[in-house]
Short mmCIF file of C-alpha atoms in Angstrom, two decimals:
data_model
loop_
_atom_site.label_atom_id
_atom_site.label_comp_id
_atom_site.label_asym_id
_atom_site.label_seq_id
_atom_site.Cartn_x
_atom_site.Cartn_y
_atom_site.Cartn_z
CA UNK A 1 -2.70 118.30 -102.18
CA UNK A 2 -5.70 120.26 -101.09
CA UNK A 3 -5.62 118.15 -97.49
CA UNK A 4 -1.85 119.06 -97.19
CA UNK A 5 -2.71 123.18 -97.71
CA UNK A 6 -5.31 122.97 -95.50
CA UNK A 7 -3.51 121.70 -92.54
CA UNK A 8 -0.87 124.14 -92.90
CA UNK A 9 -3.34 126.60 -93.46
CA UNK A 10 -4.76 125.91 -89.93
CA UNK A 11 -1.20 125.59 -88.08
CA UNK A 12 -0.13 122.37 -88.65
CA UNK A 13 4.33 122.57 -88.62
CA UNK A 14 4.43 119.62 -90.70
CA UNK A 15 2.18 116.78 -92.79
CA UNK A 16 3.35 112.93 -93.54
CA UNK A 17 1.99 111.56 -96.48
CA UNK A 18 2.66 108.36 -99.06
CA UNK A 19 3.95 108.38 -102.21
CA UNK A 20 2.11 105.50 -104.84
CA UNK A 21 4.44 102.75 -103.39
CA UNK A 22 5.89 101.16 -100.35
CA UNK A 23 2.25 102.72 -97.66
CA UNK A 24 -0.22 102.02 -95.63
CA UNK A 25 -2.86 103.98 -97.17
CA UNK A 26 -3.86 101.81 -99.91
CA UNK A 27 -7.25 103.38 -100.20
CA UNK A 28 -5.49 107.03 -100.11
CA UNK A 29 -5.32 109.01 -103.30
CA UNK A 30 -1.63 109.29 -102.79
CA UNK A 31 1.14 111.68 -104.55
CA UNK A 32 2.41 110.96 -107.56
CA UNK A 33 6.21 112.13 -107.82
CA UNK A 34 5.07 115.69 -109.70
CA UNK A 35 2.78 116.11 -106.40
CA UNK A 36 5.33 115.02 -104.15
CA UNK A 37 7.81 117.76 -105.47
CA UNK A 38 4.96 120.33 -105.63
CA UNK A 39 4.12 119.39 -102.06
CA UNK A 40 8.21 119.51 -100.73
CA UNK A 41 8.21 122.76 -102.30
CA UNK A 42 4.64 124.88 -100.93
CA UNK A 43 6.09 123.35 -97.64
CA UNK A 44 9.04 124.71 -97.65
CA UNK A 45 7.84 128.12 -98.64
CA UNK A 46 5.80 127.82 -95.57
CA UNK A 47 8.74 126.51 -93.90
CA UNK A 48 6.64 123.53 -92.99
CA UNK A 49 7.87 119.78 -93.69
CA UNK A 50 6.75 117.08 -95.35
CA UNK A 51 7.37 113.13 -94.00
CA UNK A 52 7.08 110.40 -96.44
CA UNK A 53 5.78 107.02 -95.25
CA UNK A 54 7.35 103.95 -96.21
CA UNK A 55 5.67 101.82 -93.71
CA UNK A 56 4.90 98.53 -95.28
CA UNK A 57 6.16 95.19 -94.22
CA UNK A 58 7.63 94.67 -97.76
CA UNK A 59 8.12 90.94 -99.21
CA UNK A 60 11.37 90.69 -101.90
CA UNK A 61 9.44 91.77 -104.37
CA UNK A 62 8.72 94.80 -103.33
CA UNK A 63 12.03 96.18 -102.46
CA UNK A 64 13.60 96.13 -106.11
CA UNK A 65 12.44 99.52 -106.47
CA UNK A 66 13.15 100.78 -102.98
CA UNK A 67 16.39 102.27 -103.36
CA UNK A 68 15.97 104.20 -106.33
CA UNK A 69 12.77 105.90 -104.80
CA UNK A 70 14.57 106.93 -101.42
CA UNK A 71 17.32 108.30 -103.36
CA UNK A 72 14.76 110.46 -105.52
CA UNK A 73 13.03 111.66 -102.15
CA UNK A 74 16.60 112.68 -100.62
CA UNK A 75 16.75 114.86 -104.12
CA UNK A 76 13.36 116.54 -103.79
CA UNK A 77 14.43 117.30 -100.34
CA UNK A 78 11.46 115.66 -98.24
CA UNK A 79 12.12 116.30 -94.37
CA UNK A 80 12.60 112.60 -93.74
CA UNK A 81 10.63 109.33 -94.14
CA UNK A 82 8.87 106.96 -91.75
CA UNK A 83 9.47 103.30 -91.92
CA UNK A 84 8.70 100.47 -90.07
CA UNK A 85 10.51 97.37 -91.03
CA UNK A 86 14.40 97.01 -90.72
CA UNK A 87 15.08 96.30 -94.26
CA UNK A 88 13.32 98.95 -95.36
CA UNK A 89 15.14 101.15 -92.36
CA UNK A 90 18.88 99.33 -93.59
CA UNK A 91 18.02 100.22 -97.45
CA UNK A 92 17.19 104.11 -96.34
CA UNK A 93 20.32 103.89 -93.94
CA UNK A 94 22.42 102.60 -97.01
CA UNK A 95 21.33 104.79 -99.69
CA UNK A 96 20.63 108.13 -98.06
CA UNK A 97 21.20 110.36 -95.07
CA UNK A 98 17.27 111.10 -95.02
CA UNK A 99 16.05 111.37 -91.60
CA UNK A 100 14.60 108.19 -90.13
CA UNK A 101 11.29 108.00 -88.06
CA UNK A 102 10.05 104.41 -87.53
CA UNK A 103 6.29 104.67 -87.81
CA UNK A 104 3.69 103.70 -84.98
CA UNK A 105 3.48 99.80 -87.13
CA UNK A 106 6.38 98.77 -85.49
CA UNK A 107 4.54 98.99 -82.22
CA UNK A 108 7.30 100.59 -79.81
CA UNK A 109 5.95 100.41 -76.32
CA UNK A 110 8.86 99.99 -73.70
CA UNK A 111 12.28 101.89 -73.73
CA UNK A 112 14.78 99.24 -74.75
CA UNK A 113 13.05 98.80 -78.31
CA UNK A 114 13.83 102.86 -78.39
CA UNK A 115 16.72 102.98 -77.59
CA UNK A 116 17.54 100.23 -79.85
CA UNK A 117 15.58 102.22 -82.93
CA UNK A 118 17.94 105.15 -81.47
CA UNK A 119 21.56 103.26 -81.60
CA UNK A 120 20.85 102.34 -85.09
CA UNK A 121 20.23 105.53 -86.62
CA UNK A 122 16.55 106.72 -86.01
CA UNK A 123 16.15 110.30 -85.38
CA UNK A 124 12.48 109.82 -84.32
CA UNK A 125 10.17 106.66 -83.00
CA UNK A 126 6.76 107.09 -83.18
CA UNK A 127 5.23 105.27 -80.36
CA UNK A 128 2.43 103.00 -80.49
CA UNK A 129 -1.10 103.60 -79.42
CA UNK A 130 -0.85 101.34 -77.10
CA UNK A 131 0.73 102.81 -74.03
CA UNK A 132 -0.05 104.79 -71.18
CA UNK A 133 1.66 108.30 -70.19
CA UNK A 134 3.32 106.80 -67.22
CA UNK A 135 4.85 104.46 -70.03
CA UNK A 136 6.19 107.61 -71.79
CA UNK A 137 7.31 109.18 -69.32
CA UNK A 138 9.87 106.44 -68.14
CA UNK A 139 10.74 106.02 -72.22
CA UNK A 140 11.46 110.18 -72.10
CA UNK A 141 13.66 109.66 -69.15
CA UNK A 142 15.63 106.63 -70.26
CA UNK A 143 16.17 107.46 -73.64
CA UNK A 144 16.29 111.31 -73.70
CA UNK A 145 18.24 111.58 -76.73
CA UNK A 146 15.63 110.46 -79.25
CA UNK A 147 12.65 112.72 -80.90
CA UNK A 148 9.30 111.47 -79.59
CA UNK A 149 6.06 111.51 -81.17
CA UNK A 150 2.48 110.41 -80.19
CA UNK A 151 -0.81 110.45 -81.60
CA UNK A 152 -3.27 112.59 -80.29
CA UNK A 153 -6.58 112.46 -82.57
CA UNK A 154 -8.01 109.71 -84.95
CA UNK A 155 -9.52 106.19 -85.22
CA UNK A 156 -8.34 103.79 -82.73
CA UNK A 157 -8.00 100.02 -83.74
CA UNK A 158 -9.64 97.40 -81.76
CA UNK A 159 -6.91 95.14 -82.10
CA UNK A 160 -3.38 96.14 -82.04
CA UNK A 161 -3.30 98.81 -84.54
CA UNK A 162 -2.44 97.38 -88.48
CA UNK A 163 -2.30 93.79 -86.99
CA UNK A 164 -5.98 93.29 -87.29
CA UNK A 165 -7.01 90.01 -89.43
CA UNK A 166 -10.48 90.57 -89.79
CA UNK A 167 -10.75 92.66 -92.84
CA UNK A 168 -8.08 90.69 -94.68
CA UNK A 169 -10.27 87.22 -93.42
CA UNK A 170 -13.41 88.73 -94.44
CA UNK A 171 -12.60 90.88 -97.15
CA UNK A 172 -9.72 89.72 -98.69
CA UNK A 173 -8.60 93.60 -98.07
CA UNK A 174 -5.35 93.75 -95.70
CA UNK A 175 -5.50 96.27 -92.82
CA UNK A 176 -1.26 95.58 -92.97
CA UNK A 177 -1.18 97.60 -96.13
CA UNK A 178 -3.88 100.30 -95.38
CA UNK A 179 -6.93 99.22 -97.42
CA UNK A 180 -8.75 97.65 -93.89
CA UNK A 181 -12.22 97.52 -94.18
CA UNK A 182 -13.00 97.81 -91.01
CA UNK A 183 -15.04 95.30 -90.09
CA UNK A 184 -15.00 95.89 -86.96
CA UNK A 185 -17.45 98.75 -87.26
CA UNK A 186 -20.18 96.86 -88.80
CA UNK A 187 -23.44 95.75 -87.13
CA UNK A 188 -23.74 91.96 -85.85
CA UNK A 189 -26.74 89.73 -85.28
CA UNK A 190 -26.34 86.18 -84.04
CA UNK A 191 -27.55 83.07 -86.42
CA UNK A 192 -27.79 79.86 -84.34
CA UNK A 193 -27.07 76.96 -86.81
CA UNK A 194 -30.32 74.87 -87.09
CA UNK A 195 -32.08 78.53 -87.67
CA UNK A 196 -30.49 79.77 -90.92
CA UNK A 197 -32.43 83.21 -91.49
CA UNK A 198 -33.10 83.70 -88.07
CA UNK A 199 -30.94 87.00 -86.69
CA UNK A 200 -30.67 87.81 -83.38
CA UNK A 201 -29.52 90.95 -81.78
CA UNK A 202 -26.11 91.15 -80.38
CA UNK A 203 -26.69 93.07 -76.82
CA UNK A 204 -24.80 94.19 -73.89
CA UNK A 205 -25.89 92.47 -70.57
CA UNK A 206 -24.19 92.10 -67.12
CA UNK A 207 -21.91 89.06 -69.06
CA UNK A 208 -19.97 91.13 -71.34
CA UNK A 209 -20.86 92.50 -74.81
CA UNK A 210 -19.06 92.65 -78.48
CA UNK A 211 -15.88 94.47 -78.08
CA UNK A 212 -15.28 95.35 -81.98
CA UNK A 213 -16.20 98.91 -82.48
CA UNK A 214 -13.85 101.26 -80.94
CA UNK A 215 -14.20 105.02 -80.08
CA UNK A 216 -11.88 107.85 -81.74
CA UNK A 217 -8.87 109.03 -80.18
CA UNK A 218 -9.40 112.57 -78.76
CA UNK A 219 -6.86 113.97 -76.00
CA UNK A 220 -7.98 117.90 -76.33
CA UNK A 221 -8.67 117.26 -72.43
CA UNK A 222 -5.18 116.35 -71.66
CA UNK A 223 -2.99 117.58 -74.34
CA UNK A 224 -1.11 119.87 -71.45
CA UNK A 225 -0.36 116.53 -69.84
CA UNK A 226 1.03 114.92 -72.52
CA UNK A 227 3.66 117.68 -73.55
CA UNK A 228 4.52 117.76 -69.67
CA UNK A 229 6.04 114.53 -71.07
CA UNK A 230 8.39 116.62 -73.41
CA UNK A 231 7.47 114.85 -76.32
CA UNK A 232 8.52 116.31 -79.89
CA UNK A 233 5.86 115.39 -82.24
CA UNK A 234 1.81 115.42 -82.04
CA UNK A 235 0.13 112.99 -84.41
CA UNK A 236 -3.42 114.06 -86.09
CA UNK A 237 -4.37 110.69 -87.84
CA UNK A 238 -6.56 112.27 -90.86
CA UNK A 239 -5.16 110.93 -94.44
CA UNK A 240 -8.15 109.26 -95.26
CA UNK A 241 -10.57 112.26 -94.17
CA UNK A 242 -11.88 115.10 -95.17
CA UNK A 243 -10.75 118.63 -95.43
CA UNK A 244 -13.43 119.85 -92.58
CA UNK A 245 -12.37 116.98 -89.85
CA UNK A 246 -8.31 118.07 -91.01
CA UNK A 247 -8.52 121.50 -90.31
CA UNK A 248 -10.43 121.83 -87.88
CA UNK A 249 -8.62 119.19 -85.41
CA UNK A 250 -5.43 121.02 -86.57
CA UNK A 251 -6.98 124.23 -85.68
CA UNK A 252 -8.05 122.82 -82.20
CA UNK A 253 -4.92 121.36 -81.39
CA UNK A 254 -2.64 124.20 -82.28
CA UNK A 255 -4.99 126.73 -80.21
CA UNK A 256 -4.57 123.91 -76.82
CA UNK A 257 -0.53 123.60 -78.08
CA UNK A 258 -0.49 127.67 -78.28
CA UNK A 259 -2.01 127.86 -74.75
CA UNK A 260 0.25 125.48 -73.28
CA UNK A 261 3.33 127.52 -74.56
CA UNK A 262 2.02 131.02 -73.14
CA UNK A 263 3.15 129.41 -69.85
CA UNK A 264 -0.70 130.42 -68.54
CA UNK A 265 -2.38 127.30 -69.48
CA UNK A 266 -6.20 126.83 -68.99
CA UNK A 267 -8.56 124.36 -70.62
CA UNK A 268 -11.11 125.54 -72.94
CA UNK A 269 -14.23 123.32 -73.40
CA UNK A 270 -14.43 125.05 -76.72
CA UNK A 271 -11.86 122.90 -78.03
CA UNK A 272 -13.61 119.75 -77.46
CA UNK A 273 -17.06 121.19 -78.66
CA UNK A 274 -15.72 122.65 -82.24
CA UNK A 275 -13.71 119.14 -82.65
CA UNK A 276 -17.66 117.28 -82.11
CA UNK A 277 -18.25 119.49 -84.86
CA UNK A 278 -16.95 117.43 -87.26
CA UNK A 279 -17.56 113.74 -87.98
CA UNK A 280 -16.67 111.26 -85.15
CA UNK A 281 -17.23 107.86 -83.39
CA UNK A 282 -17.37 109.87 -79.95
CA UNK A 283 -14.22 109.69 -77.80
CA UNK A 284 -11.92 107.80 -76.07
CA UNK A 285 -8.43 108.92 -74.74
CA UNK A 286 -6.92 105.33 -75.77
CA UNK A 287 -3.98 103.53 -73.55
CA UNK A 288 -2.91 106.75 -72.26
CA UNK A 289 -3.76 106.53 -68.57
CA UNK A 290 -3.82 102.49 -68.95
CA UNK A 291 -5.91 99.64 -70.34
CA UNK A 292 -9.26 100.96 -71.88
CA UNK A 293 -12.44 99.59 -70.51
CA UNK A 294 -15.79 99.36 -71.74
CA UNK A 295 -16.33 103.18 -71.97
CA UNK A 296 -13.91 103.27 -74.85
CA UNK A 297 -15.84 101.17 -76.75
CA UNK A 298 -19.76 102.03 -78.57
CA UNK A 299 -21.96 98.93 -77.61
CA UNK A 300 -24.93 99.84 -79.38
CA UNK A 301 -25.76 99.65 -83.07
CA UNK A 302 -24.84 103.26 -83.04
CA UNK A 303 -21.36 102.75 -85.22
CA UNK A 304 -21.72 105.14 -88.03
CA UNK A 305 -20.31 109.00 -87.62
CA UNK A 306 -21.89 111.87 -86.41
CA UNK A 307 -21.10 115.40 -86.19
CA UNK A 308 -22.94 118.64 -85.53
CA UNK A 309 -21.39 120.69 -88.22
CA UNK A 310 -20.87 120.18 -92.04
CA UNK A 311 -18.86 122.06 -94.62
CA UNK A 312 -20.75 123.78 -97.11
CA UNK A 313 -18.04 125.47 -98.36
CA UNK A 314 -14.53 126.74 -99.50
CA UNK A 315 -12.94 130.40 -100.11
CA UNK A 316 -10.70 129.84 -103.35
CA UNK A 317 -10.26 132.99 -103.97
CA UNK A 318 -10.31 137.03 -102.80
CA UNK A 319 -11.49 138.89 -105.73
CA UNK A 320 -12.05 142.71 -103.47
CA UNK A 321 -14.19 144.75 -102.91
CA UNK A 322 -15.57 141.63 -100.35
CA UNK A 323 -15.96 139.43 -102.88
CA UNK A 324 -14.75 135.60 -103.00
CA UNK A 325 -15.07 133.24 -105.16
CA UNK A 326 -15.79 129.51 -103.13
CA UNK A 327 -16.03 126.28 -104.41
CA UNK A 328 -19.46 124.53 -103.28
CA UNK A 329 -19.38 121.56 -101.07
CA UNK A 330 -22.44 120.50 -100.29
CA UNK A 331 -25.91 123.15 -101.85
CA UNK A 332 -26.18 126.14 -99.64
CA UNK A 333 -29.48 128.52 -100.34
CA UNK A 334 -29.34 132.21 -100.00
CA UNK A 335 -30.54 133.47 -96.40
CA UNK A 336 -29.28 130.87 -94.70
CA UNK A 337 -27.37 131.51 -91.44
CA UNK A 338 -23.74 130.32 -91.74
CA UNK A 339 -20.29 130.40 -90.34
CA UNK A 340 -17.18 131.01 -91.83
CA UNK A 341 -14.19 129.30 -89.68
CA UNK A 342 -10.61 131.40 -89.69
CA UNK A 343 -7.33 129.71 -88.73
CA UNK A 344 -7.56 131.95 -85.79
CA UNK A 345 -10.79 133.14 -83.46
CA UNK A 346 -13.67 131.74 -83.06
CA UNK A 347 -16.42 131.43 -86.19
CA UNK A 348 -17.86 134.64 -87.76
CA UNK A 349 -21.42 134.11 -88.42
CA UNK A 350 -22.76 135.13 -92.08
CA UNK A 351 -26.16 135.07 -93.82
CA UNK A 352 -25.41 134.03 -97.19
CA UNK A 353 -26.58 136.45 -99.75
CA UNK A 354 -27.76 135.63 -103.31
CA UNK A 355 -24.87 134.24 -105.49
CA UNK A 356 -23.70 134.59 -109.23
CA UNK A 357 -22.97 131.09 -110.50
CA UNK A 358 -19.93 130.14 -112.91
CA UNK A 359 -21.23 128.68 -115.50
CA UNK A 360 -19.33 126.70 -118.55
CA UNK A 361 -17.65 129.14 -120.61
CA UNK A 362 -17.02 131.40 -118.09
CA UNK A 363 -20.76 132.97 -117.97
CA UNK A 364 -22.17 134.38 -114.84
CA UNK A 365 -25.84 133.84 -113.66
CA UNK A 366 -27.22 135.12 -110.29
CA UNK A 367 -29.12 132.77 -108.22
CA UNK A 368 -30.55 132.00 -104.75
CA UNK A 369 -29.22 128.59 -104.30
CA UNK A 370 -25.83 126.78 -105.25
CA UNK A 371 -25.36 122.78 -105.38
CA UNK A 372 -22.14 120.52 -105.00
CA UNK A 373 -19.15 120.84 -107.26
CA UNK A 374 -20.20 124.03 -108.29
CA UNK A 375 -18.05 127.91 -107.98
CA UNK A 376 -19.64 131.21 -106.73
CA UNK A 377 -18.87 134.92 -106.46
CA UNK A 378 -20.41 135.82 -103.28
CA UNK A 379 -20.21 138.89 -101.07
CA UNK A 380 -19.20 138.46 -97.55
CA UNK A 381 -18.62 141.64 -94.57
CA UNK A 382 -15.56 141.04 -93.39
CA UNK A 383 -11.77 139.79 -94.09
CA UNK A 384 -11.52 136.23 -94.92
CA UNK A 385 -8.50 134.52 -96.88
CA UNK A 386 -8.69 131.76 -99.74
CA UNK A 387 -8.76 128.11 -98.00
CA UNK A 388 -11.32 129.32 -94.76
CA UNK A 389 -14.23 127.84 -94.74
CA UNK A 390 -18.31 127.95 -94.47
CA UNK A 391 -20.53 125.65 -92.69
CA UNK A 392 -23.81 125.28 -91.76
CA UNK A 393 -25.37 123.35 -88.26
CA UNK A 394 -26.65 120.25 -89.19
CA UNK A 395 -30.00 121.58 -86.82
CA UNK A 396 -30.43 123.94 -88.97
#
């Protein structure tokens, strides 16, 4: 719930999300049906929309309870769903008239499987990673009476995406129902057989190299290209982040979106450098202007995040007279420099003053430094709203 108000706070126009059953983020702390309903109805006070996903490839099992739960989110009046098998699509179809976008999984790359999505009752296809902007283009031209949506931001797979077998080999966790474990990230040595014990490096040489550990999705520098496709939906992949990396993509991408629609459109290398600031694998821009080569990939044992930023904190609250009360993310010390970020403008630079601690029982104690999980009054020059944030450079 918090993830979902924060990307609306920073401009997103709508959020998909799963419910406990039926997908593919089975390491997600997913909505329960109260949250689902309290989520429906903050978005539509926003007048935002909410898309449910129920993108599994089920076995018979797991339909039993299928129909009664798209009938239940047709009552709580969810925006549509997103599916991507055809008996989960024919069980929506025949129970509902909920809005139908089949979901990046069922890997739509040419325009015939579109237009085939389209004739039997899809209102949206989400397209698959895997394709170029030439590719869109000719889909946008041949099928023009279908919603469109791409992603734009997030991890890339190595392997077509959610068909990956190597978690579910190694692991026993399936990538096919969201819980991958992505071992395709880890670090590799070689073992030659008569030398159990002895590891050897995995390098890159003029050969070839490993070609597991892909780079993030980012397409800040071409975002004007791809709605000069006249697509209808941009695609932040970020349910299994945090807060920071959600709002401040979303914030980045509706600034570039913004820009494009003032009809005076001009790149800002801003964008790029705020959305380093939060944790990433460095970038690739994917498929879209053809089959990736080695630059999309990281070939050295460098495959954990990085970031230059990190959130130290959240505004919950305005309580006047400048003070806020903020819930502590990571322990912030009085005098430190800081910056608060804003759903719009660029970030306002603080020094944090001394604090007054909530204690249990509702008692107050002043004090110069604040740790995780903790709330603070603090005083802060300047208007700020509950859900902006504070963070600190990781340099200093």
């Amino acid at each position: 719930m918090e993830k979902l108000k924060m990307a609306f706070h920073y401009g997103a126009d709508a959020v998909f999300l799963g419910g406990k059953m039926f997908n593919l983020r089975a390491g997600s702390h997913n909505f329960n049906d109260e949250e689902l309903e309290e989520a429906v109805a903050y978005a539509n006070s926003l007048g935002k929309k909410v898309y449910v996903t129920l993108n599994i490839i089920p076995h018979n099992n797991e339909l039993e309870y299928l129909p009664e739960y798209v009938i239940y989110l047709e009552k709580i009046g969810v925006s549509g769903v997103i599916v991507a098998d055809l008996g989960v699509f024919q069980v929506v179809k025949e129970n509902t008239n909920l809005s139908i976008s089949v979901s990046t999984q069922a890997s739509n790359t040419n325009w015939r499987s579109v237009k085939m999505w389209k004739d039997l009752g899809a209102r949206r296809v989400v397209l698959a990673r895997e394709i170029s902007l030439d590719n869109i283009a000719e889909i946008r031209a041949k099928v023009p009476d279908i919603e469109l949506e791409v992603f734009i931001h997030g991890a890339m797979c190595m392997s077509v995406s959610g068909r990956c077998l190597l978690s579910n080999y190694m692991t026993g966790r399936d990538a096919n129902r969201g819980d991958c474990a992505q071992s395709c990230r880890w670090k590799y040595s070689v073992v030659e057989e008569t030398r159990p014990g002895e590891y050897m490096p995995v390098f890159e040489d003029e050969r070839g190299t490993y070609i597991f550990n892909s780079k993030d999705l980012c397409t800040i520098e071409i975002i004007d290209k791809i709605l000069d496709l006249g697509v209808d939906s941009l695609k932040i992949e970020g349910r299994m982040k945090g807060i920071y990396y959600v709002s401040n993509a979303v914030k980045m991408y509706r600034e570039a979106i913004d820009e494009y629609y003032s009809g005076d459109y001009k790149y800002n290398p801003k964008w790029l450098e705020e959305i380093k600031s939060t944790s990433n694998r460095s970038f690739t821009k994917g498929f879209y202007y053809g089959q990736p080569g080695p630059e999309a990939n990281n070939y050295n044992d460098r495959n954990s995040y990085s970031q230059t930023h990190q959130l130290v904190a959240k505004i919950e609250e305005k309580l006047g007279n400048n003070e806020y009360l903020v819930a502590i993310r990571n322990r912030v010390e009085s005098g430190e420099t800081l910056e608060v970020i804003t759903p719009k403008g660029d970030p306002r630079e603080i020094v944090l003053p001394k604090m007054t601690m909530i204690l249990k029982g509702n008692k107050e104690e002043e004090s110069t430094f604040a740790n995780p999980n903790s709330f603070a009054k603090i005083t802060l020059e300047g208007d700020f709203e509950p859900m902006d944030m504070i963070r600190r450079r990781l340099d200093k």
